[in-house]
Amino acid sequence: MPYDPLLARAHQHARAFLASLTDRRVNAADADPTTGDGVRIGEPADPVAILDGLARIVEDGGLATAGPRYFGFVTGGSYPVAVAADWMVSGWDQNAGLNVLSPAMAAIEDVTAGWLLDLFGLPGGCSVGFVTGGTMANVTCLAAARHEVLRREGWDVEAQGLQGAPVLRVVIGAGAHASIDSAARLLGFGTANLLRVAADAQGRVIPDALSAALARAGGPTIVCLQAGHVNTGAFDPFDPLIQIAHRHEAWVHVDGAFGLWARAAGDDGIRGQADGVEAADSWAVDAHKWLNVPYDSGLAIAAHPPAHRASMAQRASYLLRAEGERRDGMDWTPEASRRARAVPIYAVLKALGRQGVSDLVERSCARARQMADLLAQHAGVTILNDVVLNQVLVRVSSRSGKNVTNDVIARVQQEGTCWVGGTSWNREPAMRIAISNWSTTERDISDSAASILRAAETLEHAV
Ligand SMILES: *Cc1c(COP(=O)(O)O)cnc(C)c1O
């Protein structure tokens, strides 16, 4: 069978890479990866040699982002069962767009959607779209929001567009993620029209500020809140905020890319921070971050399935639709043809069970606290956030009080024990450490903290 030598080779390369993750330096090799190819596509080549060549490119320029000591952005690895299930998805090459294209994939999506709603404690009647990631989840949910708030004004935005439409008011927190801006661009809201309301020291929207913003003359309104601030991990106070927004008949969207997973934690302190989020109208979540499935995997969830479907579904004579209660995946996503993204999620949820997902979340939070405690022992380190989730925000100062955080980050990245990224917080450079990999151990944290402190010590006398 023509697949055999290639799948065997792919297995060998993937295995070698995965096996290297625990010990591999967590930075790209200095070499610029080269493909050795010219500008024109060449003669046909030997497929096994192509796979070997690809492996070499990753050897030069790949990064161990899936490993246990990569703390940049908010990045998950992949559970073994998720990688394996994802291989099967590629092998099957099923189209998850329509029920008639693959009843098997449709059935798996259906079950997985139900499990996710259960884990997040969201109403069972919500619709779920399996999208590429958090950004597309935000876009999808906000398209549903746009549909609904304009429909209530008697405006059909799918047919008429936004030209001549009642003016939409889109309110976001000062600490909203940049992907909300992407959504505003794609959906025609315009980033300059976004109304930004004040947030507190942890980046949480202040209820009085939202009240004040909504008290001004209104019109159809969408309010975007956040579960899990990208720098601090903080949650907007959902109970008061959603009440205020709903009093003004706004659609409330929650970007919970990583933070919504707190809802799966057994620990009250972690889970309770997202209390009240179930009253929102839509939720965006990533699976490829904290659930640790391969890219690309996000979830667009809406409490108003007709609005969700109206903003996404395609209609054409040749699109044979499922009958009765059966679900067509493409009704809930921007794409039509699509990879069966639910399969790795299904595999992980089945492997972990409810308890395992809770353990994953609680363990990551405990490691974040461990990291913060270890770093805080150093006189020059200030932990800038309340470590309430998986995020640690750090400033490093020299003895003379100079902010040397960016130099420390550069040294840490150079050394390669772990990878931490930078951000700015209160207009000052800060280090951002996000812990969301299933395989990160206490030892990984202590080794990484030691590396960060070594770098801090070398800069202690900077003036
Ligand atoms: C990562 C992230 C996003 C964007 O998700 P992608 O999967 O990268 O598209 C949106 N919001 C928040 C809060 C995030 O952390």
CSV table of C-alpha atoms and ligand atoms in Angstrom, one decimal:
chain,number,residue,atom,x,y,z
A,1,MET,CA,0.0,0.0,0.0
A,2,PRO,CA,1.5,3.4,-1.1
A,3,TYR,CA,0.8,4.9,2.3
A,4,ASP,CA,2.9,2.5,4.4
A,5,PRO,CA,6.5,3.7,3.9
A,6,LEU,CA,5.4,7.3,4.3
A,7,LEU,CA,3.2,6.9,7.3
A,8,ALA,CA,6.0,4.9,8.9
A,9,ARG,CA,8.5,7.7,8.1
A,10,ALA,CA,6.2,10.4,9.4
A,11,HIS,CA,5.7,8.4,12.6
A,12,GLN,CA,9.5,8.1,13.0
A,13,HIS,CA,10.0,11.9,12.5
A,14,ALA,CA,7.1,12.9,14.7
A,15,ARG,CA,8.2,10.5,17.4
A,16,ALA,CA,11.8,11.9,17.4
A,17,PHE,CA,10.5,15.4,17.7
A,18,LEU,CA,8.0,14.6,20.5
A,19,ALA,CA,10.7,12.6,22.4
A,20,SER,CA,13.0,15.6,22.2
A,21,LEU,CA,10.4,18.0,23.8
A,22,THR,CA,11.3,17.4,27.4
A,23,ASP,CA,15.0,18.1,27.0
A,24,ARG,CA,15.2,20.3,24.0
A,25,ARG,CA,16.3,23.9,24.4
A,26,VAL,CA,13.2,26.0,24.2
A,27,ASN,CA,14.4,28.4,21.5
A,28,ALA,CA,14.9,28.3,17.8
A,29,ALA,CA,18.3,27.3,16.7
A,30,ASP,CA,20.3,30.4,15.6
A,31,ALA,CA,20.4,29.1,12.0
A,32,ASP,CA,17.8,30.6,9.7
A,33,PRO,CA,15.8,27.5,8.6
A,34,THR,CA,16.4,27.0,4.9
A,35,THR,CA,14.4,24.9,2.6
A,36,GLY,CA,17.1,24.8,0.0
A,37,ASP,CA,14.5,25.4,-2.7
A,38,GLY,CA,14.5,28.0,-5.4
A,39,VAL,CA,11.7,30.2,-6.6
A,40,ARG,CA,10.3,27.7,-9.1
A,41,ILE,CA,8.6,24.4,-8.3
A,42,GLY,CA,11.0,21.7,-9.3
A,43,GLU,CA,10.9,18.1,-10.7
A,44,PRO,CA,8.9,15.5,-8.9
A,45,ALA,CA,10.8,14.3,-5.8
A,46,ASP,CA,11.0,11.2,-3.7
A,47,PRO,CA,8.2,11.4,-1.0
A,48,VAL,CA,10.3,9.9,1.7
A,49,ALA,CA,13.1,12.3,1.0
A,50,ILE,CA,10.6,15.1,1.2
A,51,LEU,CA,9.5,14.1,4.7
A,52,ASP,CA,13.2,13.9,5.7
A,53,GLY,CA,13.7,17.4,4.3
A,54,LEU,CA,10.7,18.7,6.2
A,55,ALA,CA,12.1,17.2,9.4
A,56,ARG,CA,15.4,19.0,8.9
A,57,ILE,CA,13.6,22.4,8.4
A,58,VAL,CA,11.9,21.9,11.8
A,59,GLU,CA,15.2,20.8,13.3
A,60,ASP,CA,16.7,24.2,12.3
A,61,GLY,CA,13.8,26.5,12.9
A,62,GLY,CA,11.1,24.7,14.9
A,63,LEU,CA,10.4,25.7,18.4
A,64,ALA,CA,9.4,23.5,21.3
A,65,THR,CA,6.2,25.3,21.9
A,66,ALA,CA,4.5,22.0,22.6
A,67,GLY,CA,7.0,21.2,25.4
A,68,PRO,CA,6.7,21.6,29.2
A,69,ARG,CA,8.8,24.8,29.5
A,70,TYR,CA,7.3,27.0,26.9
A,71,PHE,CA,5.4,29.8,28.7
A,72,GLY,CA,5.0,32.3,25.9
A,73,PHE,CA,1.7,33.8,24.8
A,74,VAL,CA,-0.9,31.3,26.1
A,75,THR,CA,0.2,28.0,24.4
A,76,GLY,CA,-0.8,24.5,25.0
A,77,GLY,CA,0.9,21.3,23.9
A,78,SER,CA,-0.9,18.2,22.7
A,79,TYR,CA,-2.0,15.3,24.8
A,80,PRO,CA,-0.7,12.0,23.3
A,81,VAL,CA,-4.2,10.8,22.6
A,82,ALA,CA,-5.0,14.1,20.9
A,83,VAL,CA,-2.0,13.8,18.5
A,84,ALA,CA,-3.0,10.2,17.7
A,85,ALA,CA,-6.6,11.1,17.1
A,86,ASP,CA,-5.6,14.0,14.9
A,87,TRP,CA,-3.5,11.6,12.8
A,88,MET,CA,-6.6,9.5,12.3
A,89,VAL,CA,-8.5,12.6,11.3
A,90,SER,CA,-5.9,13.1,8.5
A,91,GLY,CA,-6.1,9.5,7.6
A,92,TRP,CA,-9.8,9.5,7.3
A,93,ASP,CA,-9.9,12.9,5.5
A,94,GLN,CA,-13.6,13.3,6.2
A,95,ASN,CA,-15.4,16.5,5.6
A,96,ALA,CA,-17.1,17.7,8.8
A,97,GLY,CA,-19.2,20.3,7.0
A,98,LEU,CA,-22.3,18.3,6.3
A,99,ASN,CA,-24.0,15.4,8.0
A,100,VAL,CA,-24.4,13.6,4.6
A,101,LEU,CA,-20.7,13.9,4.0
A,102,SER,CA,-19.8,12.0,7.1
A,103,PRO,CA,-22.5,10.9,9.6
A,104,ALA,CA,-19.6,9.6,11.7
A,105,MET,CA,-17.9,13.0,12.1
A,106,ALA,CA,-21.3,14.7,12.6
A,107,ALA,CA,-22.1,12.2,15.4
A,108,ILE,CA,-18.8,12.9,17.1
A,109,GLU,CA,-19.2,16.7,16.9
A,110,ASP,CA,-22.7,16.3,18.4
A,111,VAL,CA,-21.5,14.4,21.4
A,112,THR,CA,-18.4,16.5,21.9
A,113,ALA,CA,-20.5,19.7,21.8
A,114,GLY,CA,-22.8,18.3,24.5
A,115,TRP,CA,-19.8,17.4,26.7
A,116,LEU,CA,-18.3,20.9,26.3
A,117,LEU,CA,-21.5,22.6,27.3
A,118,ASP,CA,-21.7,20.4,30.3
A,119,LEU,CA,-18.1,21.1,31.3
A,120,PHE,CA,-18.5,24.8,30.9
A,121,GLY,CA,-21.8,24.8,32.7
A,122,LEU,CA,-23.6,26.4,29.8
A,123,PRO,CA,-27.2,25.9,28.9
A,124,GLY,CA,-27.7,22.6,27.0
A,125,GLY,CA,-29.5,24.2,24.2
A,126,CYS,CA,-26.5,26.3,23.1
A,127,SER,CA,-25.1,25.9,19.6
A,128,VAL,CA,-21.4,25.0,19.1
A,129,GLY,CA,-19.3,25.7,16.1
A,130,PHE,CA,-15.9,24.0,15.7
A,131,VAL,CA,-13.7,26.8,14.4
A,132,THR,CA,-10.0,27.3,13.9
A,133,GLY,CA,-9.3,29.1,17.1
A,134,GLY,CA,-10.1,31.9,19.5
A,135,THR,CA,-10.0,34.6,16.9
A,136,MET,CA,-12.5,32.9,14.6
A,137,ALA,CA,-14.6,32.0,17.6
A,138,ASN,CA,-14.8,35.7,18.5
A,139,VAL,CA,-15.7,36.5,14.8
A,140,THR,CA,-18.4,33.9,14.7
A,141,CYS,CA,-20.0,34.8,18.0
A,142,LEU,CA,-19.9,38.5,17.1
A,143,ALA,CA,-21.5,37.8,13.7
A,144,ALA,CA,-24.3,36.0,15.6
A,145,ALA,CA,-24.5,39.0,17.9
A,146,ARG,CA,-24.6,41.4,15.0
A,147,HIS,CA,-27.4,39.4,13.4
A,148,GLU,CA,-29.5,39.4,16.5
A,149,VAL,CA,-29.3,42.9,17.8
A,150,LEU,CA,-30.0,44.2,14.3
A,151,ARG,CA,-32.8,41.7,13.7
A,152,ARG,CA,-34.5,43.2,16.8
A,153,GLU,CA,-34.4,46.6,15.0
A,154,GLY,CA,-36.0,45.0,12.0
A,155,TRP,CA,-32.8,45.0,10.0
A,156,ASP,CA,-31.6,41.9,8.1
A,157,VAL,CA,-27.8,42.4,8.2
A,158,GLU,CA,-27.1,39.2,6.2
A,159,ALA,CA,-29.1,40.6,3.3
A,160,GLN,CA,-28.6,44.4,3.7
A,161,GLY,CA,-25.2,44.6,5.1
A,162,LEU,CA,-24.2,47.5,7.4
A,163,GLN,CA,-24.7,50.3,4.9
A,164,GLY,CA,-27.7,52.2,6.1
A,165,ALA,CA,-28.2,49.9,9.1
A,166,PRO,CA,-29.1,51.3,12.6
A,167,VAL,CA,-25.8,52.3,14.2
A,168,LEU,CA,-24.3,49.5,16.2
A,169,ARG,CA,-22.7,50.2,19.5
A,170,VAL,CA,-19.9,47.8,20.4
A,171,VAL,CA,-18.5,48.1,23.9
A,172,ILE,CA,-15.3,46.3,25.0
A,173,GLY,CA,-13.1,46.4,28.1
A,174,ALA,CA,-9.8,48.3,28.1
A,175,GLY,CA,-8.1,45.0,28.4
A,176,ALA,CA,-9.8,43.2,25.6
A,177,HIS,CA,-7.7,40.8,23.5
A,178,ALA,CA,-6.5,42.1,20.1
A,179,SER,CA,-8.7,39.5,18.3
A,180,ILE,CA,-11.7,41.5,19.2
A,181,ASP,CA,-10.2,44.2,17.0
A,182,SER,CA,-9.8,41.6,14.2
A,183,ALA,CA,-13.5,40.8,14.6
A,184,ALA,CA,-14.4,44.5,14.5
A,185,ARG,CA,-12.5,44.8,11.2
A,186,LEU,CA,-13.9,41.7,9.6
A,187,LEU,CA,-17.5,42.4,10.6
A,188,GLY,CA,-17.5,46.0,9.6
A,189,PHE,CA,-17.8,47.5,13.1
A,190,GLY,CA,-14.6,49.4,12.6
A,191,THR,CA,-12.0,49.4,15.4
A,192,ALA,CA,-12.3,53.2,15.8
A,193,ASN,CA,-16.0,52.8,16.7
A,194,LEU,CA,-15.3,50.3,19.5
A,195,LEU,CA,-16.3,51.9,22.8
A,196,ARG,CA,-13.6,51.0,25.4
A,197,VAL,CA,-14.6,51.1,29.0
A,198,ALA,CA,-12.2,51.4,31.9
A,199,ALA,CA,-10.7,48.4,33.7
A,200,ASP,CA,-9.3,48.0,37.2
A,201,ALA,CA,-5.7,47.2,38.1
A,202,GLN,CA,-6.1,43.6,37.1
A,203,GLY,CA,-7.7,44.5,33.8
A,204,ARG,CA,-11.3,43.7,34.8
A,205,VAL,CA,-14.1,45.8,33.4
A,206,ILE,CA,-15.4,48.2,36.1
A,207,PRO,CA,-19.2,47.8,36.4
A,208,ASP,CA,-19.8,51.6,37.0
A,209,ALA,CA,-17.8,52.3,33.9
A,210,LEU,CA,-20.0,50.0,31.9
A,211,SER,CA,-23.1,51.5,33.4
A,212,ALA,CA,-21.9,55.0,32.4
A,213,ALA,CA,-21.0,53.9,28.9
A,214,LEU,CA,-24.4,52.3,28.3
A,215,ALA,CA,-26.4,55.1,29.9
A,216,ARG,CA,-25.5,57.4,27.0
A,217,ALA,CA,-28.0,57.2,24.1
A,218,GLY,CA,-28.0,53.7,22.8
A,219,GLY,CA,-29.3,51.7,19.9
A,220,PRO,CA,-28.4,48.0,19.2
A,221,THR,CA,-25.6,47.1,21.5
A,222,ILE,CA,-23.0,44.4,21.9
A,223,VAL,CA,-20.9,44.2,25.0
A,224,CYS,CA,-17.7,42.1,24.9
A,225,LEU,CA,-16.4,40.8,28.2
A,226,GLN,CA,-13.5,38.5,29.1
A,227,ALA,CA,-12.8,35.3,31.0
A,228,GLY,CA,-9.0,35.3,31.5
A,229,HIS,CA,-7.1,38.5,30.8
A,230,VAL,CA,-4.1,37.8,28.6
A,231,ASN,CA,-1.7,39.4,31.0
A,232,THR,CA,-3.2,38.8,34.4
A,233,GLY,CA,-5.6,35.9,33.9
A,234,ALA,CA,-8.3,38.0,35.6
A,235,PHE,CA,-12.0,37.5,35.0
A,236,ASP,CA,-14.5,40.3,34.5
A,237,PRO,CA,-17.1,40.4,37.3
A,238,PHE,CA,-19.8,38.7,35.2
A,239,ASP,CA,-22.8,38.9,37.6
A,240,PRO,CA,-23.0,42.7,37.8
A,241,LEU,CA,-21.7,43.3,34.2
A,242,ILE,CA,-24.1,41.0,32.5
A,243,GLN,CA,-27.0,42.4,34.5
A,244,ILE,CA,-26.1,45.9,33.5
A,245,ALA,CA,-25.7,44.9,29.8
A,246,HIS,CA,-28.9,43.0,29.7
A,247,ARG,CA,-30.8,45.9,31.3
A,248,HIS,CA,-29.8,47.8,28.2
A,249,GLU,CA,-30.8,44.8,26.0
A,250,ALA,CA,-27.2,44.3,24.8
A,251,TRP,CA,-25.9,41.0,23.5
A,252,VAL,CA,-23.1,39.9,25.9
A,253,HIS,CA,-20.2,38.1,24.3
A,254,VAL,CA,-17.5,36.6,26.4
A,255,ASP,CA,-14.0,36.0,25.1
A,256,GLY,CA,-13.0,33.0,27.3
A,257,ALA,CA,-10.2,31.7,25.0
A,258,PHE,CA,-8.4,30.1,27.9
A,259,GLY,CA,-10.2,31.4,31.0
A,260,LEU,CA,-13.5,29.6,30.3
A,261,TRP,CA,-11.7,26.3,31.2
A,262,ALA,CA,-11.8,27.6,34.8
A,263,ARG,CA,-15.4,26.4,34.7
A,264,ALA,CA,-14.2,22.8,34.5
A,265,ALA,CA,-12.2,23.1,37.7
A,266,GLY,CA,-13.4,21.5,40.9
A,267,ASP,CA,-11.7,24.1,43.0
A,268,ASP,CA,-14.2,26.7,44.1
A,269,GLY,CA,-11.6,29.5,44.1
A,270,ILE,CA,-10.7,28.9,40.5
A,271,ARG,CA,-14.1,28.0,39.2
A,272,GLY,CA,-16.0,30.7,41.2
A,273,GLN,CA,-14.2,33.5,39.4
A,274,ALA,CA,-16.3,32.8,36.3
A,275,ASP,CA,-19.6,32.6,38.2
A,276,GLY,CA,-22.4,34.3,36.3
A,277,VAL,CA,-20.7,33.8,32.9
A,278,GLU,CA,-23.5,31.3,31.9
A,279,ALA,CA,-25.9,34.3,31.6
A,280,ALA,CA,-24.0,35.7,28.6
A,281,ASP,CA,-25.2,35.3,25.0
A,282,SER,CA,-22.1,33.9,23.4
A,283,TRP,CA,-18.7,32.5,24.4
A,284,ALA,CA,-15.4,32.1,22.5
A,285,VAL,CA,-13.1,29.4,23.7
A,286,ASP,CA,-9.8,27.8,22.5
A,287,ALA,CA,-9.2,24.1,22.6
A,288,HIS,CA,-5.7,24.3,21.2
A,289,LYS,CA,-4.5,26.3,24.2
A,290,TRP,CA,-5.5,24.9,27.6
A,291,LEU,CA,-7.2,21.7,26.5
A,292,ASN,CA,-4.0,20.7,24.7
A,293,VAL,CA,-5.2,19.5,21.4
A,294,PRO,CA,-3.3,20.2,18.1
A,295,TYR,CA,-4.0,23.3,16.1
A,296,ASP,CA,-6.4,24.6,14.9
A,297,SER,CA,-9.2,24.2,17.3
A,298,GLY,CA,-11.6,26.7,18.8
A,299,LEU,CA,-15.2,26.8,19.8
A,300,ALA,CA,-17.9,29.4,19.0
A,301,ILE,CA,-20.8,28.9,21.4
A,302,ALA,CA,-24.1,30.8,21.3
A,303,ALA,CA,-27.2,30.8,23.5
A,304,HIS,CA,-29.3,31.8,20.4
A,305,PRO,CA,-28.9,29.1,17.9
A,306,PRO,CA,-31.1,30.7,15.3
A,307,ALA,CA,-28.9,33.9,15.3
A,308,HIS,CA,-25.8,31.7,15.2
A,309,ARG,CA,-27.0,29.7,12.2
A,310,ALA,CA,-28.5,32.7,10.4
A,311,SER,CA,-25.1,34.4,10.5
A,312,MET,CA,-23.1,31.4,9.2
A,313,ALA,CA,-25.2,28.9,7.2
A,314,GLN,CA,-24.8,28.6,3.5
A,315,ARG,CA,-27.7,27.6,1.3
A,316,ALA,CA,-27.5,26.1,-2.2
A,317,SER,CA,-29.4,23.6,-4.2
A,318,TYR,CA,-26.6,21.0,-4.1
A,319,LEU,CA,-26.1,21.3,-0.3
A,320,LEU,CA,-28.2,18.4,0.8
A,321,ARG,CA,-29.2,19.2,4.3
A,322,ALA,CA,-29.6,16.9,7.2
A,323,GLU,CA,-33.1,16.1,8.2
A,324,GLY,CA,-34.8,16.5,11.5
A,325,GLU,CA,-32.6,16.9,14.5
A,326,ARG,CA,-29.4,16.0,12.8
A,327,ARG,CA,-26.7,18.7,12.9
A,328,ASP,CA,-24.8,20.1,9.9
A,329,GLY,CA,-21.4,21.3,11.1
A,330,MET,CA,-21.2,24.1,8.5
A,331,ASP,CA,-24.2,25.9,9.9
A,332,TRP,CA,-22.1,27.0,12.8
A,333,THR,CA,-18.8,28.0,11.3
A,334,PRO,CA,-17.5,30.4,8.7
A,335,GLU,CA,-16.2,27.5,6.6
A,336,ALA,CA,-18.1,25.0,4.6
A,337,SER,CA,-15.6,22.1,4.0
A,338,ARG,CA,-13.7,21.5,7.1
A,339,ARG,CA,-11.5,19.1,9.0
A,340,ALA,CA,-13.2,17.1,11.8
A,341,ARG,CA,-11.8,19.2,14.5
A,342,ALA,CA,-14.0,17.7,17.2
A,343,VAL,CA,-12.2,14.4,17.0
A,344,PRO,CA,-9.1,15.3,19.1
A,345,ILE,CA,-11.3,17.1,21.6
A,346,TYR,CA,-13.5,14.1,21.9
A,347,ALA,CA,-10.5,11.9,22.5
A,348,VAL,CA,-9.0,14.2,25.2
A,349,LEU,CA,-12.3,14.6,27.0
A,350,LYS,CA,-12.9,10.9,27.0
A,351,ALA,CA,-9.4,10.1,28.1
A,352,LEU,CA,-9.4,12.7,31.0
A,353,GLY,CA,-13.0,12.6,32.0
A,354,ARG,CA,-14.4,15.5,34.1
A,355,GLN,CA,-11.9,14.9,36.9
A,356,GLY,CA,-9.0,14.9,34.5
A,357,VAL,CA,-9.9,18.3,32.9
A,358,SER,CA,-10.4,19.7,36.4
A,359,ASP,CA,-6.9,18.3,37.4
A,360,LEU,CA,-5.3,19.9,34.2
A,361,VAL,CA,-6.7,23.3,35.1
A,362,GLU,CA,-6.0,23.1,38.8
A,363,ARG,CA,-2.4,21.8,38.2
A,364,SER,CA,-1.6,24.6,35.8
A,365,CYS,CA,-2.8,27.2,38.3
A,366,ALA,CA,-0.8,25.6,41.1
A,367,ARG,CA,2.3,25.7,38.9
A,368,ALA,CA,1.7,29.3,38.2
A,369,ARG,CA,1.6,30.0,41.9
A,370,GLN,CA,4.7,27.9,42.4
A,371,MET,CA,6.5,30.0,39.7
A,372,ALA,CA,5.3,33.3,41.3
A,373,ASP,CA,6.5,32.2,44.8
A,374,LEU,CA,9.9,31.1,43.5
A,375,LEU,CA,10.5,34.3,41.6
A,376,ALA,CA,9.2,36.5,44.4
A,377,GLN,CA,12.0,35.4,46.7
A,378,HIS,CA,14.4,37.5,44.6
A,379,ALA,CA,14.6,41.1,45.8
A,380,GLY,CA,14.5,42.5,42.3
A,381,VAL,CA,11.3,40.7,41.2
A,382,THR,CA,7.8,42.1,41.6
A,383,ILE,CA,4.8,39.9,40.8
A,384,LEU,CA,2.5,42.5,39.1
A,385,ASN,CA,-0.7,40.5,39.1
A,386,ASP,CA,-2.9,38.6,41.5
A,387,VAL,CA,-2.0,35.0,40.4
A,388,VAL,CA,-5.6,33.8,40.2
A,389,LEU,CA,-5.2,31.5,37.2
A,390,ASN,CA,-2.4,30.3,35.0
A,391,GLN,CA,-0.8,33.7,34.3
A,392,VAL,CA,2.2,35.3,36.1
A,393,LEU,CA,3.1,38.9,35.3
A,394,VAL,CA,6.6,39.9,36.4
A,395,ARG,CA,8.8,43.0,36.6
A,396,VAL,CA,12.5,42.6,37.2
A,397,SER,CA,14.4,45.6,38.5
A,398,SER,CA,18.1,46.1,39.1
A,399,ARG,CA,19.4,47.3,42.5
A,400,SER,CA,19.2,50.9,41.3
A,401,GLY,CA,15.6,50.4,40.4
A,402,LYS,CA,15.9,50.2,36.6
A,403,ASN,CA,13.4,48.1,34.8
A,404,VAL,CA,15.5,45.4,33.3
A,405,THR,CA,12.7,43.0,32.4
A,406,ASN,CA,13.3,43.1,28.7
A,407,ASP,CA,17.0,42.3,29.1
A,408,VAL,CA,16.1,39.4,31.4
A,409,ILE,CA,13.6,38.0,28.9
A,410,ALA,CA,16.3,38.2,26.2
A,411,ARG,CA,18.8,36.3,28.3
A,412,VAL,CA,16.3,33.7,29.3
A,413,GLN,CA,15.4,33.1,25.6
A,414,GLN,CA,19.0,32.9,24.7
A,415,GLU,CA,19.7,30.3,27.4
A,416,GLY,CA,16.8,28.2,26.3
A,417,THR,CA,15.8,26.4,29.5
A,418,CYS,CA,12.4,27.9,29.1
A,419,TRP,CA,10.7,30.5,26.9
A,420,VAL,CA,8.9,33.5,28.4
A,421,GLY,CA,7.6,36.5,26.4
A,422,GLY,CA,7.2,40.2,27.0
A,423,THR,CA,4.3,42.5,27.3
A,424,SER,CA,3.7,46.0,28.5
A,425,TRP,CA,1.8,46.6,31.7
A,426,ASN,CA,1.0,50.1,32.9
A,427,ARG,CA,3.2,51.3,30.1
A,428,GLU,CA,6.2,49.5,31.4
A,429,PRO,CA,7.9,46.3,30.1
A,430,ALA,CA,6.7,43.2,31.9
A,431,MET,CA,7.4,39.4,31.6
A,432,ARG,CA,4.4,37.3,30.9
A,433,ILE,CA,4.5,33.6,32.0
A,434,ALA,CA,1.5,31.5,30.9
A,435,ILE,CA,1.3,27.9,32.1
A,436,SER,CA,-1.1,25.8,30.1
A,437,ASN,CA,0.8,22.7,29.0
A,438,TRP,CA,-0.4,19.3,30.3
A,439,SER,CA,3.1,18.0,30.8
A,440,THR,CA,4.7,20.8,32.8
A,441,THR,CA,6.0,19.4,36.1
A,442,GLU,CA,7.1,21.1,39.4
A,443,ARG,CA,10.6,20.4,38.3
A,444,ASP,CA,10.1,22.2,35.0
A,445,ILE,CA,8.9,25.2,37.0
A,446,SER,CA,11.8,25.2,39.5
A,447,ASP,CA,14.4,24.8,36.6
A,448,SER,CA,12.7,27.6,34.7
A,449,ALA,CA,12.5,29.9,37.8
A,450,ALA,CA,16.2,29.3,38.4
A,451,SER,CA,17.0,30.3,34.8
A,452,ILE,CA,15.0,33.5,35.1
A,453,LEU,CA,16.6,34.3,38.4
A,454,ARG,CA,20.1,33.6,37.0
A,455,ALA,CA,19.3,36.2,34.3
A,456,ALA,CA,18.0,38.6,36.9
A,457,GLU,CA,21.2,38.3,38.9
A,458,THR,CA,23.4,39.1,35.9
A,459,LEU,CA,21.5,42.3,35.5
A,460,GLU,CA,21.4,43.2,39.2
A,461,HIS,CA,23.9,46.1,38.8
A,462,ALA,CA,22.4,47.6,35.7
A,463,VAL,CA,21.9,51.4,36.1
B,1,LIG,C1,-5.3,33.4,22.3
B,1,LIG,C2,-6.5,34.3,22.5
B,1,LIG,C3,-7.3,34.7,21.5
B,1,LIG,C4,-7.1,34.3,20.1
B,1,LIG,O1,-7.1,32.9,19.9
B,1,LIG,P1,-6.4,32.2,18.7
B,1,LIG,O2,-6.7,30.8,18.9
B,1,LIG,O3,-4.9,32.6,18.8
B,1,LIG,O4,-7.0,32.8,17.4
B,1,LIG,C5,-8.4,35.5,21.8
B,1,LIG,N1,-8.7,35.9,23.1
B,1,LIG,C6,-7.8,35.5,24.1
B,1,LIG,C7,-8.2,36.0,25.5
B,1,LIG,C8,-6.7,34.7,23.9
B,1,LIG,O5,-5.9,34.4,24.9
